[in-house]
Amino acid sequence: MIDRSTAPAPEKSLLFNLPEVKELELANGIKLFFVRKEKLPIIYTDVLVLAGSKFDPQNKRGLGYLTSLLIDEGAGEYDSLQLSDEFEKLGSIFSVTSNHDLISMTLLSMKENFNRSLDLLSKIILTPRFEETDFLREKKKVLDRILQLKDEPSFIASTVFEKILFGETFYAYPEIGYEDTVNEISNNDVKKFYHDIFTAANSKFIVVGNLTEEEAVEQFNKYLGGWNGSPKTSVAFEMPKRNPTKFFFVHKENSAQSEIRVGHIAKKRDAADYIPTRIMNTILGGQFSSRINHNLREEKGFTYGASSVYQYYQNAGSFEVSTAVNIENTGASVSEIIKELEGIRKNISPEEIEFAKSYLIKQFPSRFETYSQVAKNIEQLLIHNLSVNELADYTAKIEAASNEEISKSALENVFPDELVVVAVGDREKVSAQLKDVSGNNAVEVDNSGNVLN
Amino acid sequence: MTKNLLKIDYEKYSLANGLQVILYPDQSFPLVAVNVWYRVGSANEKPGKTGFAHLFEHMMFQGSQNIPKEGHFRYVQEAGGSLNGSTSIDRTNYFETVPANYFELPLWLESDRMGFMIPGLTQEKLDNQKDVVMNERRQHYENQPYGLAWEKLFSNLFSSDHPYSWPTIGWMEDIAKFDLGDVKEFFNTYYCPNNATLVVGGNFNVPKTKDLIEKYFGSIPKGNTPPEVKTSRQYLSQTKKIILEDNVQLSRIYLAYHTEKAFSANDAALDILSDILTSSKNARLQKSLVFEKQIVQDISSFQYSAKLDGSFIIVSTAKPGIELEVIKKEIEDEITNLISNGITDDELMRAKNSLKSSYIYSLQKLDLIVDHLNHYNYFLNEPDSFVFDLSRYENVTKEEVVEAAKKYLLNHHVELNVIPKN
C-alpha cells in the first residue's frame, strides 16, 4: 500500500538557465535587446514605441489609439489589403497593441520568412500611408466601438475607477477616447502624432529567436538602422493624491451582477519596496489561493473570482481590487474587501509569506517558456527604464525580503481609509447597499465617471 | 522540416484498470505538464439536469480523501505551477504544469480525486460551488452584452432532446437543483480510470514516471463502462428566425447551419471555408462588409465540429442604422458567388500558409501540446496526429471548399437577431 496522506516531496532543485539578454545598439543608436532561443525555427520581434495615449491633446483623446490602428493600414508600395496579404502569404503574424504609455508592434514569423517579414515591418514603421479612406473607416470603427462599450459593465467599472483615481491627469482617460474627442481627430492629427511621437528616439527593439546576434544586428540595421527623426518626447505628470474613502456607482438597469472596483493611487514600479509589496499582494489578492478570492469565492460564493493587483504605469501606480458579484451581495462584498485590506495591515503569518515566496520563486522559470513571454519580460523592464539585469536578481530578492519588510509594505501600500469604491449595477439595488456600508449616499456617476445630480 | 518538428515521440499504454497513459518526454525546458481527459461532457447530461458536468468539474477542486478544500491550488501554486480544468460538450479535462522537479505532485493530486473523491464531499462545499457557478453564469452570460445568444442559437439548431441543445454551463434553474446524490452518481458513472486518459509531457524520467503512475493510479478500481450518448443526426425542416432583445447598442446577426462532426470528410474544407470568408482583412466577407461597404462593425465565422455533430456559424455586428436583413442578404450573396464562381489559388494558399505556421507556433507551449495529444487520442485514437491533421488541410482542394459550401450553406438554418431593447 502507498501512503497517500502527504504530498510527495520534490526531487533535487531545478536546473534552469535564465536566457541571456544582450543589449546591442544599431547604427542609428536604437537599442536592440537580443535573446537567442533555438528550440523552434521561429523568431519573435517586439518594437516598443513609448508613444501612448498620454500624448493625446486634451480635446483629441483617442489620437494615440487611432494612430496605432492606422499604422498598418498600408505602407510603402502596399495598400492596406495588400500589406495584410503579404504577411499572410508568409504565415507571419503581425499585431499592434497600445495603452497610455506605448504602442507595441509584434511580429511572429518562421525563421525562413524572417527577413521578408522584417522588411514589411520596416515599411510599416518608416512609410505608413495614412490614407484618408482608411482614416475615415477606422475612425468610424472606433466611434462605433465606443458606442458598444456602453454595454460592457467591466469596461465601465474600470474606466470610471481610473477616471476618479487619476483626476485631471492623462491616466484618467480611456485610451480609446470619447465620442466628442474622437470626432475632433483629423487625419493630419494622426500624421502629426506619427511624426512627433512615434519616433526612433522613443523606441526600443526586442528580438527573441532562432538566429545569431550577428544576424539580428545585420537584419535590423539593414531594415531599420536608418530610422531617425524627431527627438525623445515626454509629457508632464503630477501624481494625484489619495483622498478619504468615497463610494460611487453607475446605474445599469436590471443588471444580474454588479461590477466592483476598490482601490487607490499607489507607488510607481521603481519603488524601493516593489518586491515586498509584490509578495504581500500575492497573499492579499494576487492569485487563486489569496485571502480576497478565498473569502469572496470559496467561503461566501459571492463571485466567480476576485483579485487585487498593483498596476504599474510609466508615471504612476494604482492598487485595484476587481470582482463581479451577484447584485444582492454588492454591499457585503465591498465590506469584505475593505475588511481584507484592513486585515493585511494587521497581520501576515510566516506560513503565508513562505507560500507566497515559494510561488513567486518557483514559477519564475515558467515565465520564459514561449518566445513572446521572454520578450514581454524584457518589455516590462524597458517601459519602466529598469535594467534587464533585474531578471537575474529577481528570485534572490524575493528570497531576501524579510517578514518585517513584507508586513511593512502592507502599511505603506494598502490604505483602507483612502479608497475609491465603484459599483456598476442597478441603482435600486446597489445604492442602498452601498449606503449601508459607508453610512453616506454613494455618488452616482455616468459611464465616463462624470458626477450626475 | 515542418513534418519533422510536428512528429511527436510518445508511448501509449493502459493500466490493468483501463486507464490510458500517454507519455511524451521532451527535455527542452524544465517543466512537466499533466493533463487528464475524462470522456464525459455536457452531452452526457439529461434535460432538467443540465450544467452538471461543469459543476462537477468545480467540485473536483473541492478536495478528496487526502486533499483539503482548495488544496489543489495551494499545493500546485506553492510549487510554482499552474492548474485548471475545463468542460466542453464532449469531455472534461484537468491539467497542471509544474517545475520538472515537482513532476510527482500532479500524479498524487489527480489520482486522489480519481480514486477518492467521494469521502471529501460535503453539502457545504456543494452549496458554495453552486453559488460560484451561478455567479460564473451571471458574469459570462446574463450580465454580458449578447451573452445569451449562443444558448438561444444552439437550443434552436438542435431539438430539445439533442445533447448539444443546452449550454455547457447549464440552465440556471437546473444548477440550483443539484444535490449530493447527483454528485455521487455522476462520479460513480463517469469518473473511473477506464473512462480517462492521462498524458504526461515534458522533462521527466520515463521508467520512474511509469512506476509512479502505476503506484498512484494502478490500485483505483475499474468502473462499469459508462453509457454511450445516443443521438441521431438532425436536420432542420425549415429555416427559423428568432429575435432576442438585449441591452445592446448594436444589432447582431447569427446564422447557424448543420454541418459535420470533427474529423469527418468535409470538416477541414469547412475550416478553410471559414478562413476564406472571414479570417483576415482580405477574406471575402471582411473585405466586402467591413472594409468596402462598411455596413458591419465585425464579422466572423467558424466550423464548430464536435464528437456527435457540427455546425457552421456566421456572426456579424451591424453598424448603427443598418438593418440585419441587408447584412444577411450580403452574406448570402457572397456565399452564392463563391459557390458559382469558385475560389482562387491565392485564397487557398493564404489559408494553408497561415495554418501551417500556426501549427509550428503552437509547439511553443507544453501545456497546449499535451492537451492536443489528448484531443487527438480522443478523436482519432492516435496522439501523434499533428502531421495528419495538418495534411488534412494541405490536401483540401478548391473544389472541395466549394462543394462543402454548396452542401451545407444553402440549407435550412437558424437565424438569430439580437436587437436593442425598445
Coordinates of C-alpha atoms in Angstrom, one line a residue, chain B residues 156-159 162 233-236 256-260 270 303 309-312 407-409 411-414:
Chain B
N156 CA -32.9 26.2 -31.7
L157 CA -30.5 24.5 -34.0
F158 CA -30.9 21.2 -32.2
S159 CA -34.1 19.8 -30.9
H162 CA -30.3 16.5 -28.5
R233 CA -28.4 13.3 -36.9
Q234 CA -30.8 16.2 -37.1
Y235 CA -31.8 18.4 -39.9
L236 CA -34.0 21.5 -39.7
A256 CA -26.1 28.6 -37.9
Y257 CA -26.1 25.7 -40.4
H258 CA -25.9 22.0 -39.7
T259 CA -22.6 20.5 -41.0
E260 CA -20.5 17.5 -39.9
L270 CA -15.3 23.8 -43.9
Q303 CA -16.9 25.4 -38.4
D309 CA -22.2 16.7 -34.9
G310 CA -21.1 20.0 -36.3
S311 CA -22.4 23.4 -37.3
F312 CA -21.1 26.3 -39.3
K407 CA -23.6 21.1 -49.5
Y408 CA -24.3 23.0 -46.2
L409 CA -24.7 26.7 -46.6
N411 CA -29.8 24.6 -46.4
H412 CA -32.3 25.5 -43.8
H413 CA -30.7 27.3 -40.9
V414 CA -31.3 29.2 -37.8

